[in-house]
Coordinates of C-alpha atoms in Angstrom, one line a residue:
M1 CA 0.0 0.0 0.0
I2 CA 2.9 2.4 0.8
H3 CA 6.4 2.3 -0.6
V4 CA 9.0 4.8 0.5
S5 CA 12.6 4.7 -0.8
N6 CA 15.4 7.1 0.2
L7 CA 13.0 9.9 1.2
Q8 CA 14.7 13.2 1.6
K9 CA 13.2 16.4 3.0
H10 CA 14.9 19.7 3.5
F11 CA 13.6 22.9 5.1
G12 CA 16.0 25.6 4.1
G13 CA 19.3 24.5 5.4
A14 CA 17.8 21.9 7.7
H15 CA 18.0 18.2 6.6
I16 CA 15.0 16.6 8.3
L17 CA 14.5 13.3 6.5
K18 CA 17.8 11.6 5.5
G19 CA 17.1 8.7 3.3
L20 CA 14.1 7.2 5.0
S21 CA 12.8 3.9 3.5
C22 CA 10.0 1.6 4.4
D23 CA 7.1 -0.5 3.0
I24 CA 3.7 -0.8 4.6
A25 CA 1.2 -3.5 3.5
D26 CA -2.5 -3.3 2.9
N27 CA -4.5 -3.6 6.1
E28 CA -1.4 -3.1 8.2
V29 CA -1.3 -0.8 11.3
V30 CA 2.1 0.9 11.8
C31 CA 2.7 3.1 14.8
V32 CA 5.6 5.6 14.4
I33 CA 7.5 6.6 17.6
G34 CA 10.6 8.6 18.3
P35 CA 11.9 11.7 19.9
S36 CA 10.6 15.2 19.1
G37 CA 12.2 16.7 16.0
S38 CA 13.2 13.3 14.6
G39 CA 11.0 13.7 11.4
K40 CA 7.9 11.7 12.4
S41 CA 5.3 14.3 11.4
T42 CA 7.2 15.4 8.3
F43 CA 7.3 11.7 7.2
L44 CA 3.5 11.5 7.6
R45 CA 2.9 14.8 5.7
C46 CA 5.1 13.6 2.8
L47 CA 2.8 10.6 2.4
N48 CA -0.1 12.7 1.3
G49 CA 1.8 15.5 -0.3
L50 CA 1.3 18.1 2.4
E51 CA 5.1 18.5 2.3
E52 CA 6.9 18.5 -1.0
V53 CA 9.5 15.7 -1.3
S54 CA 13.1 16.9 -1.7
G55 CA 14.3 13.5 -3.0
G56 CA 13.5 9.8 -3.2
E57 CA 10.3 7.9 -4.0
V58 CA 6.9 7.9 -2.2
V59 CA 4.2 5.7 -3.6
V60 CA 0.8 5.4 -1.9
N61 CA -1.8 3.0 -3.3
G62 CA 0.0 3.1 -6.6
F63 CA 0.1 6.9 -6.7
K64 CA 3.5 8.5 -7.1
V65 CA 3.5 11.3 -4.6
H66 CA 7.0 12.4 -5.5
D67 CA 6.0 13.0 -9.1
P68 CA 5.9 16.9 -9.7
K69 CA 3.0 16.4 -12.0
A70 CA 1.0 14.3 -9.5
D71 CA -2.7 15.3 -8.9
L72 CA -2.5 15.6 -5.2
N73 CA -6.3 16.1 -4.9
R74 CA -6.8 12.7 -6.4
L75 CA -4.3 11.2 -3.9
R76 CA -5.9 12.9 -0.9
A77 CA -9.3 11.4 -1.9
S78 CA -7.9 8.0 -1.0
V79 CA -5.7 9.0 2.0
G80 CA -7.5 10.3 5.1
M81 CA -5.5 12.6 7.5
V82 CA -6.3 13.3 11.2
F83 CA -4.3 16.1 12.8
Q84 CA -3.4 17.0 16.3
R85 CA -5.6 20.1 16.4
F86 CA -8.7 18.6 14.7
N87 CA -8.9 21.1 11.9
L88 CA -12.7 21.2 11.8
F89 CA -14.3 24.1 10.0
P90 CA -15.6 26.2 13.0
H91 CA -18.4 28.0 11.1
M92 CA -19.9 24.7 10.0
S93 CA -22.0 22.2 11.9
V94 CA -20.8 18.7 12.5
L95 CA -23.0 17.5 9.6
E96 CA -21.7 20.2 7.3
N97 CA -18.1 19.3 8.1
L98 CA -18.8 15.7 7.1
I99 CA -20.8 16.2 3.9
M100 CA -18.8 18.9 2.2
A101 CA -16.0 16.8 0.7
P102 CA -18.2 13.8 -0.3
M103 CA -20.5 16.3 -2.2
E104 CA -17.9 18.7 -3.7
V105 CA -15.1 16.2 -4.4
G106 CA -16.9 12.8 -4.4
G107 CA -20.0 14.0 -6.3
L108 CA -22.5 12.6 -3.9
R109 CA -26.0 14.0 -3.7
R110 CA -26.9 15.7 -0.4
A111 CA -29.2 12.9 0.7
Q112 CA -26.5 10.3 0.1
A113 CA -23.9 12.4 1.9
V114 CA -26.2 12.9 4.9
A115 CA -26.9 9.2 5.1
K116 CA -23.2 8.5 5.1
A117 CA -22.5 11.1 7.7
E118 CA -25.2 9.8 10.0
A119 CA -23.8 6.3 9.7
L120 CA -20.2 7.5 10.5
L121 CA -21.3 9.6 13.4
R122 CA -23.2 6.6 14.8
R123 CA -20.0 4.6 14.5
V124 CA -18.0 7.2 16.5
G125 CA -20.8 7.6 19.0
L126 CA -21.7 11.2 18.1
L127 CA -24.9 11.0 16.1
D128 CA -26.6 13.2 18.8
K129 CA -24.1 16.0 18.0
I130 CA -24.9 16.1 14.3
D131 CA -26.3 19.7 14.5
A132 CA -23.6 21.0 17.0
Y133 CA -20.7 23.3 16.1
P134 CA -17.1 22.5 16.9
N135 CA -16.9 25.0 19.8
Q136 CA -19.8 23.2 21.5
L137 CA -17.8 19.9 21.6
S138 CA -15.1 18.6 23.9
G139 CA -11.6 18.0 22.4
G140 CA -12.3 14.3 22.3
Q141 CA -15.6 14.8 20.5
Q142 CA -14.0 17.1 18.0
Q143 CA -11.3 14.5 17.2
R144 CA -13.9 11.8 16.8
V145 CA -15.7 14.1 14.3
A146 CA -12.4 14.7 12.5
I147 CA -12.0 10.9 12.2
A148 CA -15.5 10.5 10.9
R149 CA -14.9 13.3 8.4
A150 CA -11.8 11.6 7.1
L151 CA -13.7 8.3 6.7
A152 CA -16.4 10.0 4.7
M153 CA -14.2 9.9 1.7
E154 CA -13.8 6.1 2.0
P155 CA -10.0 6.3 2.2
K156 CA -7.7 3.4 1.5
V157 CA -5.2 4.7 4.1
M158 CA -5.6 6.7 7.3
L159 CA -2.8 8.8 8.6
F160 CA -2.9 10.0 12.2
D161 CA -0.5 12.8 13.4
E162 CA -0.4 12.5 17.2
P163 CA -4.2 12.5 17.3
T164 CA -4.4 12.6 21.1
S165 CA -1.6 15.0 22.0
A166 CA -3.9 18.0 22.3
L167 CA -6.4 16.2 24.5
D168 CA -6.9 16.2 28.2
P169 CA -5.9 12.8 29.6
E170 CA -9.5 11.8 30.4
L171 CA -10.5 12.3 26.7
V172 CA -7.7 10.2 25.2
G173 CA -9.4 6.8 25.6
E174 CA -12.5 7.7 23.6
V175 CA -10.4 8.6 20.5
L176 CA -8.1 5.6 20.8
E177 CA -11.2 3.3 21.1
V178 CA -12.4 4.6 17.7
M179 CA -8.9 4.1 16.2
Q180 CA -8.7 0.6 17.6
S181 CA -12.1 -0.2 16.0
L182 CA -10.7 0.9 12.6
A183 CA -7.7 -1.3 13.1
H184 CA -9.8 -4.3 13.8
D185 CA -11.8 -3.6 10.7
G186 CA -8.7 -3.8 8.5
M187 CA -8.0 -0.2 7.8
T188 CA -4.4 0.5 6.7
M189 CA -3.2 3.0 9.3
V190 CA 0.0 5.0 10.0
V191 CA -0.1 6.5 13.4
V192 CA 2.5 8.9 14.8
T193 CA 1.9 8.6 18.5
H194 CA 3.2 9.0 22.1
E195 CA 0.6 6.5 23.3
M196 CA 2.9 3.5 23.9
A197 CA 0.2 1.2 25.2
F198 CA -1.8 1.8 22.1
A199 CA 1.2 1.1 19.9
R200 CA 1.9 -2.1 21.8
E201 CA -1.6 -3.4 21.7
V202 CA -2.9 -2.3 18.3
S203 CA 0.0 -2.0 15.8
D204 CA 1.3 -4.8 13.6
R205 CA 4.7 -3.1 13.4
V206 CA 6.4 -0.2 15.2
F207 CA 8.8 2.2 13.4
F208 CA 11.3 4.0 15.6
I209 CA 12.3 7.2 13.7
D210 CA 15.5 8.9 14.8
Q211 CA 17.5 11.6 13.1
G212 CA 15.4 11.4 9.9
V213 CA 15.5 7.6 9.2
V214 CA 13.7 4.5 10.4
A215 CA 16.4 3.4 12.9
E216 CA 14.5 0.3 13.9
E217 CA 11.3 -1.5 13.0
G218 CA 9.6 -4.7 14.1
P219 CA 6.6 -6.2 15.8
P220 CA 5.7 -4.4 19.1
S221 CA 6.3 -7.6 21.0
R222 CA 10.0 -7.3 20.1
I223 CA 10.4 -3.5 20.0
F224 CA 9.0 -3.0 23.5
T225 CA 10.8 -5.9 25.1
E226 CA 14.1 -6.5 23.1
P227 CA 14.9 -3.4 21.0
S228 CA 18.2 -3.9 19.2
N229 CA 19.1 -0.3 18.7
E230 CA 20.6 1.6 21.6
R231 CA 18.7 4.8 20.7
T232 CA 15.4 2.8 20.8
R233 CA 16.3 1.4 24.2
A234 CA 17.1 4.8 25.6
F235 CA 14.0 6.4 24.2
L236 CA 11.6 3.7 25.4
H237 CA 13.2 3.7 28.9
K238 CA 12.8 7.4 29.1
V239 CA 9.1 7.4 28.1
L240 CA 8.1 4.2 29.9
H241 CA 10.1 4.9 33.1
P242 CA 10.5 8.7 33.2
T243 CA 11.7 8.7 36.9
G244 CA 13.5 5.3 36.8
D245 CA 17.1 4.3 36.7
K246 CA 19.3 4.7 33.6
P247 CA 19.0 1.9 31.1
R248 CA 21.5 -0.8 31.5
A249 CA 24.0 -1.5 28.8
A250 CA 23.1 -4.2 26.4

């Protein structure tokens, strides 16, 4: 579903992605972890063309994102993206947020788009909020609406950029529950996250990105118990045992 080879990304004089390569299969759930500033979000944004690729290949669902002539609107119709800050249209109701793209991009009639929106809101437990506006919702509710909006275009791939990082701790669970349901239904997902328990329980593989490359990847059962990379070990020890002892040498 996703093929990335020698991905390079520069921001001015800063070299953020330094030859990142990976392959992600259809129906696979990959969680991306790593220190701040390592290139995780930039990698995700390169997958749907929100960031222009400086070098290398990025192919998503057969679509060459790195091609300067690529029709990125066509790509984004098959790649859903959920951001940290929800990015709902504040002047639109929940319903209007969900039906705009299916009608304007997907060509659905309003009745069809409304029926789809109702089904998706029922799925994320928010059908009763269909006429509400974003400022009337909690952060967790806004993020669930954002997930439903992304699903309204029936994407082949869902990208999540730290979807719980802006939420109060008591609201995180309701968003992760929706994501877990998507994973169980076979959605291909790439999730940049600090939620290590979610990564351990839901992902098929974990990527540890450090200094612009995938420094280590593997099943969560190995990454979280026997990481082979010293940087991975140090990172996991820091996030899992923030007040504990220094990690022992391998």
